[in-house]
Amino acid sequence: MSHFAAIERVPGDPILGLMDAYRLDPNPAKFDLGVGVYKDTQGLTPIPHAVKLAEQRLVDRQTSKSYTSGHGDPAFGTGLLHLVLGAASPLLAAERAGATQTPGGTGALRLAGEFIAHNLRGRGIWLSNPTWPIHQSIFATCGLRVGHYPYVGPDNRLDVEAMLSALQQVPAGDVVLLHACCHNPTGFDLSQDDWRQVLQVVQARELLPLIDFAYQGFGDGLEQDAWAVRLFAEALPELLITSSCSKNFGLYRERTGALIVQAGDSEKLLDVRSQLAALARNLWSTPPAHGAEVVATILADAELRGVWVEELDMMRQRIADLRQGLVQALQPFGLAERFAHIGAQRGMFSYTGLSPQQVQRLRDEFSVYMVGTGRANVAGIDERRLAQLAAAIAAVSA
Ligand code: PMP
């Protein structure tokens, strides 16, 4: 008897399939706008210099590889809380917020999902439509009831009115997931005014926000990108935040992130954190240490921090330049207005508005690889070939 006889093969992640197809394409003029990692002018995903310097220090200083605690490296936790909430946040003085280190932002989302499932029984979670597809699968796997609120409609525009009226119908007490900045997959972010309106609904419906903060520093700047998170943190008694260091520190494979919890008072925070440590024990026991120690080293050292901030600024500027560059390159084809949203969006991703058929043609006829929904990773553009990319987009847009 085979124990595995009934097991069927499931399709792989479509983005990984896209990466394979790109790799096998012999066309030297190809574009990889698929996978969600930052790329530099050479098309590489570099290790930031600040990370290399911190790693060198760690190699010299580290004396043990013994387990960290269930909440991870305390210096990392403090550094990240300062980065996300602001060093002067009254929540920190009141000991109302704490960070639990997790394997990346994905681990933080999973831990949040387990916490909601086990400790906030009966609460559903509401995701933007569209959202990062892994949100849906993580929370469903945790056994949560998953709902969606409209975000970007078929006309490829942010629809705040529809979002707000859907949130007004959400059962009181449910969890609503919000992207802090650089919305994945669309690139459409809420304005400050929109955020204030969302906050009003959250307060009126007594919803619990879970803010996914995977791209701090990739939108408008480290502080600017934290604006909405801090607005919510100040206005609400309780909040969940998932923070990822994959993109802004270039630490993707080191699996570095945290679940930040804000509670009503310091005693309740300890109650919640005891539950998180117990849940994490069943998931990964204790978190991976290396990336967190790198981040803690960079954040605690003025010189390394300066190097890192400069590198992060460069990454953000490159993406902003590419966005403007692509819109300008589309100008000669009379398409600058039609694709003006690419210049206004934030972060690495852009919902271009190209249809699945147009995406397929771009791939088949021009070796331009992007996700079937029309999501392009702007950071994957080679700025020396903007005109070539614009010509390809124009050809399929005719
Ligand atoms: N949330 C969003 C919106 C993301 O785009 C990503 C990364 N693609 C994550 C969370 C997870 O990040 P990490 O790689 O740190 O697990």
PDB file of N, CA, C and O and ligand atoms in Angstrom, residues 104-106 109 132 184 212 214-215 244 246-247 255, ligand 1:
ATOM      1  N   GLY A 104      10.727  36.689   8.908  1.00  0.00           N
ATOM      2  CA  GLY A 104      10.233  37.592   7.868  1.00  0.00           C
ATOM      3  C   GLY A 104       8.845  38.132   8.183  1.00  0.00           C
ATOM      4  O   GLY A 104       8.238  37.816   9.223  1.00  0.00           O
ATOM      5  N   GLY A 105       8.357  38.953   7.260  1.00  0.00           N
ATOM      6  CA  GLY A 105       6.999  39.475   7.376  1.00  0.00           C
ATOM      7  C   GLY A 105       5.980  38.347   7.248  1.00  0.00           C
ATOM      8  O   GLY A 105       4.911  38.395   7.858  1.00  0.00           O
ATOM      9  N   THR A 106       6.313  37.325   6.458  1.00  0.00           N
ATOM     10  CA  THR A 106       5.408  36.189   6.299  1.00  0.00           C
ATOM     11  C   THR A 106       5.187  35.504   7.642  1.00  0.00           C
ATOM     12  O   THR A 106       4.052  35.170   8.000  1.00  0.00           O
ATOM     13  N   LEU A 109       2.896  37.552   9.763  1.00  0.00           N
ATOM     14  CA  LEU A 109       1.498  37.418   9.355  1.00  0.00           C
ATOM     15  C   LEU A 109       0.923  36.095   9.853  1.00  0.00           C
ATOM     16  O   LEU A 109      -0.211  36.018  10.318  1.00  0.00           O
ATOM     17  N   TRP A 132      -1.771  40.927  -1.729  1.00  0.00           N
ATOM     18  CA  TRP A 132      -0.717  39.923  -1.895  1.00  0.00           C
ATOM     19  C   TRP A 132      -1.369  38.553  -1.688  1.00  0.00           C
ATOM     20  O   TRP A 132      -1.987  38.323  -0.632  1.00  0.00           O
ATOM     21  N   ASN A 184       0.927  46.123  -2.295  1.00  0.00           N
ATOM     22  CA  ASN A 184       1.263  45.001  -3.171  1.00  0.00           C
ATOM     23  C   ASN A 184      -0.020  44.231  -3.426  1.00  0.00           C
ATOM     24  O   ASN A 184      -0.633  43.752  -2.480  1.00  0.00           O
ATOM     25  N   ASP A 212       0.060  45.708   7.575  1.00  0.00           N
ATOM     26  CA  ASP A 212       1.201  45.002   6.983  1.00  0.00           C
ATOM     27  C   ASP A 212       2.188  46.057   6.467  1.00  0.00           C
ATOM     28  O   ASP A 212       1.864  46.832   5.557  1.00  0.00           O
ATOM     29  N   ALA A 214       5.542  46.074   4.937  1.00  0.00           N
ATOM     30  CA  ALA A 214       6.610  45.277   4.316  1.00  0.00           C
ATOM     31  C   ALA A 214       7.591  46.141   3.522  1.00  0.00           C
ATOM     32  O   ALA A 214       8.606  45.626   3.053  1.00  0.00           O
ATOM     33  N   TYR A 215       7.280  47.438   3.369  1.00  0.00           N
ATOM     34  CA  TYR A 215       8.090  48.264   2.460  1.00  0.00           C
ATOM     35  C   TYR A 215       8.458  49.612   3.075  1.00  0.00           C
ATOM     36  O   TYR A 215       8.492  50.627   2.366  1.00  0.00           O
ATOM     37  N   SER A 244       8.497  43.880   8.031  1.00  0.00           N
ATOM     38  CA  SER A 244       9.462  43.038   7.321  1.00  0.00           C
ATOM     39  C   SER A 244      10.746  43.817   7.057  1.00  0.00           C
ATOM     40  O   SER A 244      10.696  44.993   6.697  1.00  0.00           O
ATOM     41  N   SER A 246      12.902  42.478   4.865  1.00  0.00           N
ATOM     42  CA  SER A 246      13.393  41.831   3.649  1.00  0.00           C
ATOM     43  C   SER A 246      13.803  42.843   2.590  1.00  0.00           C
ATOM     44  O   SER A 246      14.884  42.748   2.007  1.00  0.00           O
ATOM     45  N   LYS A 247      12.931  43.823   2.342  1.00  0.00           N
ATOM     46  CA  LYS A 247      13.176  44.751   1.243  1.00  0.00           C
ATOM     47  C   LYS A 247      14.087  45.893   1.681  1.00  0.00           C
ATOM     48  O   LYS A 247      15.078  46.197   1.017  1.00  0.00           O
ATOM     49  N   ARG A 255      15.253  35.998   6.466  1.00  0.00           N
ATOM     50  CA  ARG A 255      13.960  35.848   7.131  1.00  0.00           C
ATOM     51  C   ARG A 255      13.889  36.687   8.401  1.00  0.00           C
ATOM     52  O   ARG A 255      13.933  36.164   9.515  1.00  0.00           O
TER      53      ARG A 255
HETATM   54  N1  PMP B   1       3.539  41.494   2.969  1.00  0.00           N
HETATM   55  C1  PMP B   1       3.612  41.954   1.721  1.00  0.00           C
HETATM   56  C2  PMP B   1       2.563  42.899   1.242  1.00  0.00           C
HETATM   57  C3  PMP B   1       4.645  41.548   0.887  1.00  0.00           C
HETATM   58  O1  PMP B   1       4.692  42.009  -0.368  1.00  0.00           O
HETATM   59  C4  PMP B   1       5.625  40.658   1.380  1.00  0.00           C
HETATM   60  C5  PMP B   1       6.793  40.221   0.541  1.00  0.00           C
HETATM   61  N2  PMP B   1       6.557  39.972  -0.774  1.00  0.00           N
HETATM   62  C6  PMP B   1       5.496  40.200   2.682  1.00  0.00           C
HETATM   63  C7  PMP B   1       4.463  40.652   3.458  1.00  0.00           C
HETATM   64  C8  PMP B   1       6.446  39.189   3.274  1.00  0.00           C
HETATM   65  O2  PMP B   1       7.708  39.594   3.419  1.00  0.00           O
HETATM   66  P1  PMP B   1       8.884  38.611   3.844  1.00  0.00           P
HETATM   67  O3  PMP B   1       9.649  38.308   2.610  1.00  0.00           O
HETATM   68  O4  PMP B   1       9.642  39.392   4.851  1.00  0.00           O
HETATM   69  O5  PMP B   1       8.295  37.374   4.446  1.00  0.00           O
END
